[in-house]
Tab-separated table of C-alpha atoms in Angstrom:
chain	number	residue	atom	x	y	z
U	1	UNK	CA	-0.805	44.893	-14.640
U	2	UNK	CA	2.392	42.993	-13.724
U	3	UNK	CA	5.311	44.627	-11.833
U	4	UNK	CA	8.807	43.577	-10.308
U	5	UNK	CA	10.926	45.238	-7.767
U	6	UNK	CA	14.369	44.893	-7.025
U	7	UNK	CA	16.680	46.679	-5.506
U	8	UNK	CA	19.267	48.908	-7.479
U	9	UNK	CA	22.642	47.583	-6.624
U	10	UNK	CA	24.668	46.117	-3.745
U	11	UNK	CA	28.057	46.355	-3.537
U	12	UNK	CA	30.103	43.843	-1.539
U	13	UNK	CA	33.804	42.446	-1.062
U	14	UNK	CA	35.239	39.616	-2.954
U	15	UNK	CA	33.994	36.414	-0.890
U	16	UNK	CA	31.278	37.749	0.873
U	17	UNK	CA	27.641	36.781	0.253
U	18	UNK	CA	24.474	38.644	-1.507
U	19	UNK	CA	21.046	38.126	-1.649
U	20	UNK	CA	19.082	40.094	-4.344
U	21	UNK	CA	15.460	40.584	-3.527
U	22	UNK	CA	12.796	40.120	-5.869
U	23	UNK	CA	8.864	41.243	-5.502
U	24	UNK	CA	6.574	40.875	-8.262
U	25	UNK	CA	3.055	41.342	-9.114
U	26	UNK	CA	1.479	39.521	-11.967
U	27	UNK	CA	-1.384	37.095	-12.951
U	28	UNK	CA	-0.874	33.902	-14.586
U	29	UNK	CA	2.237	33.185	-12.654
U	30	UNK	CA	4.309	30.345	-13.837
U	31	UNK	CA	7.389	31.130	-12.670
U	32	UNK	CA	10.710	33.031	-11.551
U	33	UNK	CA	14.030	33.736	-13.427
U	34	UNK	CA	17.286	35.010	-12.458
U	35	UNK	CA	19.743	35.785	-15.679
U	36	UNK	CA	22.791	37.900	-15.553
U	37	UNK	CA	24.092	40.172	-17.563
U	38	UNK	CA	27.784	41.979	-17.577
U	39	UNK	CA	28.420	45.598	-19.194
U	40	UNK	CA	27.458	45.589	-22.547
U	41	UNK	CA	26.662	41.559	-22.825
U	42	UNK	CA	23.875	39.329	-23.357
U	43	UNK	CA	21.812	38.495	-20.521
U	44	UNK	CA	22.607	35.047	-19.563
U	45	UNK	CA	20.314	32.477	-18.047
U	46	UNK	CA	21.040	31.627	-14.075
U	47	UNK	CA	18.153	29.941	-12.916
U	48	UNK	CA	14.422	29.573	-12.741
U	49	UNK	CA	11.939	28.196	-9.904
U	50	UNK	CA	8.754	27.138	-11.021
U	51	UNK	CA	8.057	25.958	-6.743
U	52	UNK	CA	8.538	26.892	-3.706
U	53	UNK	CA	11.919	26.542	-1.952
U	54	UNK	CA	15.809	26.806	-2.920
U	55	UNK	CA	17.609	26.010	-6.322
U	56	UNK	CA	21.019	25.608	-5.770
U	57	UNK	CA	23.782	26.127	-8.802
U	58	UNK	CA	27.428	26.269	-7.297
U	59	UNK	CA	27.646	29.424	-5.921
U	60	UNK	CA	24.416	30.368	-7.164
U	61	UNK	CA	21.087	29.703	-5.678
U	62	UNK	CA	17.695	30.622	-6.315
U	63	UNK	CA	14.711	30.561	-3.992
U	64	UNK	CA	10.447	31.313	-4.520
U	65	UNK	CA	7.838	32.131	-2.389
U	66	UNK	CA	4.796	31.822	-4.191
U	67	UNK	CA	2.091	32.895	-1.377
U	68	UNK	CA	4.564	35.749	-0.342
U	69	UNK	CA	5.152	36.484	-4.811
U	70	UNK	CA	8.534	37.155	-3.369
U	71	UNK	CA	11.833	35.448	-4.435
U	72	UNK	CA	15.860	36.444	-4.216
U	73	UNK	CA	19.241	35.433	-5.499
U	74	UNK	CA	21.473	34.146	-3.883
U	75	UNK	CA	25.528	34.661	-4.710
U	76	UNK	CA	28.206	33.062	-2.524
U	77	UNK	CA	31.684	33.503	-2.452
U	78	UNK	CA	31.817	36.805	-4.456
U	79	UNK	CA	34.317	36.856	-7.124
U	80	UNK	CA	35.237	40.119	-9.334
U	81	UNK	CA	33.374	38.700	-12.123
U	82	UNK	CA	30.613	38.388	-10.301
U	83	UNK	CA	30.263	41.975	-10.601
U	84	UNK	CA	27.654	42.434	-13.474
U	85	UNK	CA	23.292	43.322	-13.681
U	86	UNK	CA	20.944	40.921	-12.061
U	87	UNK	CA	17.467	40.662	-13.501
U	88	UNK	CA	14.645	38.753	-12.286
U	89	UNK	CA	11.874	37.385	-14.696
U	90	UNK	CA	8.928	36.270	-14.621
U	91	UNK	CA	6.850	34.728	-17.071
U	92	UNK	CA	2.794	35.527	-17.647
U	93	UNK	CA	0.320	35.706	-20.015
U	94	UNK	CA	3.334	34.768	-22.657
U	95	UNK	CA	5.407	37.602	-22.398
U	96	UNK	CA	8.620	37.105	-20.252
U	97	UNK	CA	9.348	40.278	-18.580
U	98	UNK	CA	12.285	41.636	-16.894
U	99	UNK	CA	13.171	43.995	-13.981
U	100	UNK	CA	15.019	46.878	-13.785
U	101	UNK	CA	17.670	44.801	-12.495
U	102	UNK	CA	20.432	45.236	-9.948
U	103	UNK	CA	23.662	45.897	-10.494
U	104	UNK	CA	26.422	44.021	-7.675
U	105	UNK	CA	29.510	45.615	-7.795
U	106	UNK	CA	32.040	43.211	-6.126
U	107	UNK	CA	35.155	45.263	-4.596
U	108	UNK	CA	38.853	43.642	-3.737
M	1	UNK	CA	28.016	31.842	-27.848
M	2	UNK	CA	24.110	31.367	-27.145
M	3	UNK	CA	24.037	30.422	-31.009
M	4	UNK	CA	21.731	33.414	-31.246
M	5	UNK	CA	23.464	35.384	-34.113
M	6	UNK	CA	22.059	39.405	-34.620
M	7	UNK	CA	23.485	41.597	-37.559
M	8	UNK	CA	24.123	44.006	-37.920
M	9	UNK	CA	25.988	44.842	-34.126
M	10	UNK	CA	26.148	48.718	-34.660
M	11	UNK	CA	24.121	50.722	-36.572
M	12	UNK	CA	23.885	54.508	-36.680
M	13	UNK	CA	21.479	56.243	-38.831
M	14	UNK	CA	19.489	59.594	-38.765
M	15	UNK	CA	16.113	60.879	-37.168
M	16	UNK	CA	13.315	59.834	-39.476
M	17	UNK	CA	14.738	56.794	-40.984
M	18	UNK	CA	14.217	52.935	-40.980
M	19	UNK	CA	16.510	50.275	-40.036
M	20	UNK	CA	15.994	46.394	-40.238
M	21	UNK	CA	17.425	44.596	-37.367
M	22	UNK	CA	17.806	40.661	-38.395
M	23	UNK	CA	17.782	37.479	-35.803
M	24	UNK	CA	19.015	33.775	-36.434
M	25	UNK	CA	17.810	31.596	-33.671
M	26	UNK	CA	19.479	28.568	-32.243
M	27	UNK	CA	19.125	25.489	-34.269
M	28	UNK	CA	16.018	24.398	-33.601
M	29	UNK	CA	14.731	26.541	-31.611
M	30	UNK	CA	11.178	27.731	-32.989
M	31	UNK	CA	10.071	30.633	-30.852
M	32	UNK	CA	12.141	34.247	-30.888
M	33	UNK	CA	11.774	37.669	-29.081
M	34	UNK	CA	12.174	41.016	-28.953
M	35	UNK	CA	14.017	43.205	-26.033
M	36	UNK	CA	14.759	46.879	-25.680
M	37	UNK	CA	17.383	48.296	-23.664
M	38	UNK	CA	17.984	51.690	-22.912
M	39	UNK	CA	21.228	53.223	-21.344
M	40	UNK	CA	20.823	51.923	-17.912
M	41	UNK	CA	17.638	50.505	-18.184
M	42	UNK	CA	15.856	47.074	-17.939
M	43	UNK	CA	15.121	44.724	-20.756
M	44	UNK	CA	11.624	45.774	-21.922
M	45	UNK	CA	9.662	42.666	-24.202
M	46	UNK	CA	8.676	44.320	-27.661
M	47	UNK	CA	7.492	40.568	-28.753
M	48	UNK	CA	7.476	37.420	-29.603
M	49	UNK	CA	6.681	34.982	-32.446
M	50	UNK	CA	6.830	31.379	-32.322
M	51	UNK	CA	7.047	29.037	-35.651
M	52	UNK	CA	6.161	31.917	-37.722
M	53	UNK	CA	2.866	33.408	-35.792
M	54	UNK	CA	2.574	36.431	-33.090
M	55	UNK	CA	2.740	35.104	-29.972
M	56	UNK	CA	2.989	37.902	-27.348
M	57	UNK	CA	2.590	41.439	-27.942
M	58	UNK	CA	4.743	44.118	-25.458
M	59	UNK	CA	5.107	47.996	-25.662
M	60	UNK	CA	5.707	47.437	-29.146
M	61	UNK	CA	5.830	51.081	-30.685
M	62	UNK	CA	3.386	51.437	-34.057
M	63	UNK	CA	6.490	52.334	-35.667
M	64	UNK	CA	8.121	49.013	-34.758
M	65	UNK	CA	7.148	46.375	-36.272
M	66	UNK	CA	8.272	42.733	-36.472
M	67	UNK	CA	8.039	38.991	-38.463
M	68	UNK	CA	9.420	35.571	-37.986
M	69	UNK	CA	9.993	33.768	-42.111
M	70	UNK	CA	9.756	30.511	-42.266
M	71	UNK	CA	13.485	30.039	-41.866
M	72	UNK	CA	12.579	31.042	-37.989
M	73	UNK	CA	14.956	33.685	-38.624
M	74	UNK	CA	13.215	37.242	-37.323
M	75	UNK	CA	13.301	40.779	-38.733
M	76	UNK	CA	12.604	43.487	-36.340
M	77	UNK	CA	12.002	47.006	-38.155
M	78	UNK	CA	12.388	50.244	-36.840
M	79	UNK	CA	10.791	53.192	-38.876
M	80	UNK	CA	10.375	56.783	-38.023
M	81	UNK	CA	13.338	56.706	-36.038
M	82	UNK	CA	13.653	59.043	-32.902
M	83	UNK	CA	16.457	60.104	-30.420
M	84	UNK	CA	14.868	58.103	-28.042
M	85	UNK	CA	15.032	55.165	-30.077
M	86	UNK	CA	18.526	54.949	-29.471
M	87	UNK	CA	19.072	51.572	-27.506
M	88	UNK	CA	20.331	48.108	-27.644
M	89	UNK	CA	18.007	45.651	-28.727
M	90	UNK	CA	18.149	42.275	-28.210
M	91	UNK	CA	16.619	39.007	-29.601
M	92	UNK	CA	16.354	35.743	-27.607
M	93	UNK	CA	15.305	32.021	-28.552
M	94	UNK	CA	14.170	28.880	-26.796
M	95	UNK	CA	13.215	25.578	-28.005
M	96	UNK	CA	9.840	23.875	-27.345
M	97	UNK	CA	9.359	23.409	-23.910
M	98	UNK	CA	11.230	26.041	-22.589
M	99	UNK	CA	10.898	29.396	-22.762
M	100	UNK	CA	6.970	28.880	-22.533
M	101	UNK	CA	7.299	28.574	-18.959
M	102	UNK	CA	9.695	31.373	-18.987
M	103	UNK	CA	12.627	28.826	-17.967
M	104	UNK	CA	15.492	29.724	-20.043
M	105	UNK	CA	15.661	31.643	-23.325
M	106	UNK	CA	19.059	32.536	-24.730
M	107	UNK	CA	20.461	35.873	-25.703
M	108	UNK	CA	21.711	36.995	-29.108
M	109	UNK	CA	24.995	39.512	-28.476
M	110	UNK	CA	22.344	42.472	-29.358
M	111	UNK	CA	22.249	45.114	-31.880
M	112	UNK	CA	23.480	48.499	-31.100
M	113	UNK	CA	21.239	51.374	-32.177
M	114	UNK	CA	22.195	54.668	-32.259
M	115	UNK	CA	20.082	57.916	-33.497
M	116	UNK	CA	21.505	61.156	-34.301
């Protein structure tokens, strides 16, 4: 089977950092994404690691752990609309699949 | 605009009934899928077909069913229709080369489904 945990929200103030966990279990590993997605939206792409180590996007960065199937997101410098769902990906076996995802709340 | 275009965006029908849900991928982009998403819930893969052909198969209801024309643009149908079935679903694209690693795919605005 394939499964991915992450936590449920975080809430933090405006300018702080957060780091969104992501644990998954799955064969045929190619990869981890990171898209975002505010109330109501489309899901929006953010970033993807195919290797180990940190992707960095502005305030965004992404980082993989392949031996430890563990990755997070990384967002800097909170703004308000930063405030949306995070979901992590990954992709196996040809099917792209999604967790729960975590919604950040960003307070003044 | 992902240049993913879904119609219609709201849709309310009855228990029992059928709805077509329609997807227009990105220009040239050959491979589209299939997401449910309940109030509050993840995005769950129904499926996927690339340049006309099933690709991947998700919990994909019987009921449900699904087909990519050779236009690439998709059809997902909904028959039998249930409370439960009540969600937003979405349909994504990607181009060659992405997307098959599970790099980026991009996000239609999503149809809304409601069952009463």
């Amino acid at each position: 089977g394939q499964s991915l945990e992450q936590p449920s929200e975080v809430t933090a103030v405006e300018g702080a950092i957060v780091q969104i966990n992501c644990t998954y279990q799955t064969s045929g590993f190619y990869g981890l994404s990171w898209y975002q997605q505010h109330d109501g939206g489309a899901p929006t792409f953010l970033s993807y690691n195919a290797l180990d180590g940190l992707e960095e996007t502005g305030r965004f960065s992404s980082f993989l752990s392949r031996s430890d199937s563990y990755g997070y997101l990384l967002l800097q410098e909170l703004q308000m609309k930063d405030s949306a769902s995070y979901f992590c990906a990954v992709y196996s076996w040809g099917k792209l699949q999604f967790g729960a995802g975590t919604q950040v709340v960003v307070t003044p | 605009d992902s240049g993913v275009t879904q119609t219609p965006k709201h849709l309310i029908t009855a228990t029992g009934q059928r709805v077509t849900l329609r997807c227009s991928p990105r220009s040239g982009d050959l491979s589209v899928y299939w997401y449910q998403q309940s109030l509050d819930q993840g995005l769950q893969f129904l499926i996927q077909y690339y340049n006309g052909e099933e690709r991947a198969k998700g919990n994909i209801l019987e009921r449900f069913s699904a087909q990519q024309f050779p236009d690439l643009h998709s059809e997902l149908n909904l028959s039998s229709l249930e409370l439960g079935d009540s969600a937003l679903y979405f349909c994504a694209s990607s181009s060659p080369g992405e997307g098959t690693a599970g790099n980026t795919i991009y996000f239609g605005e999503g149809s809304w489904l409601t069952v009463v």
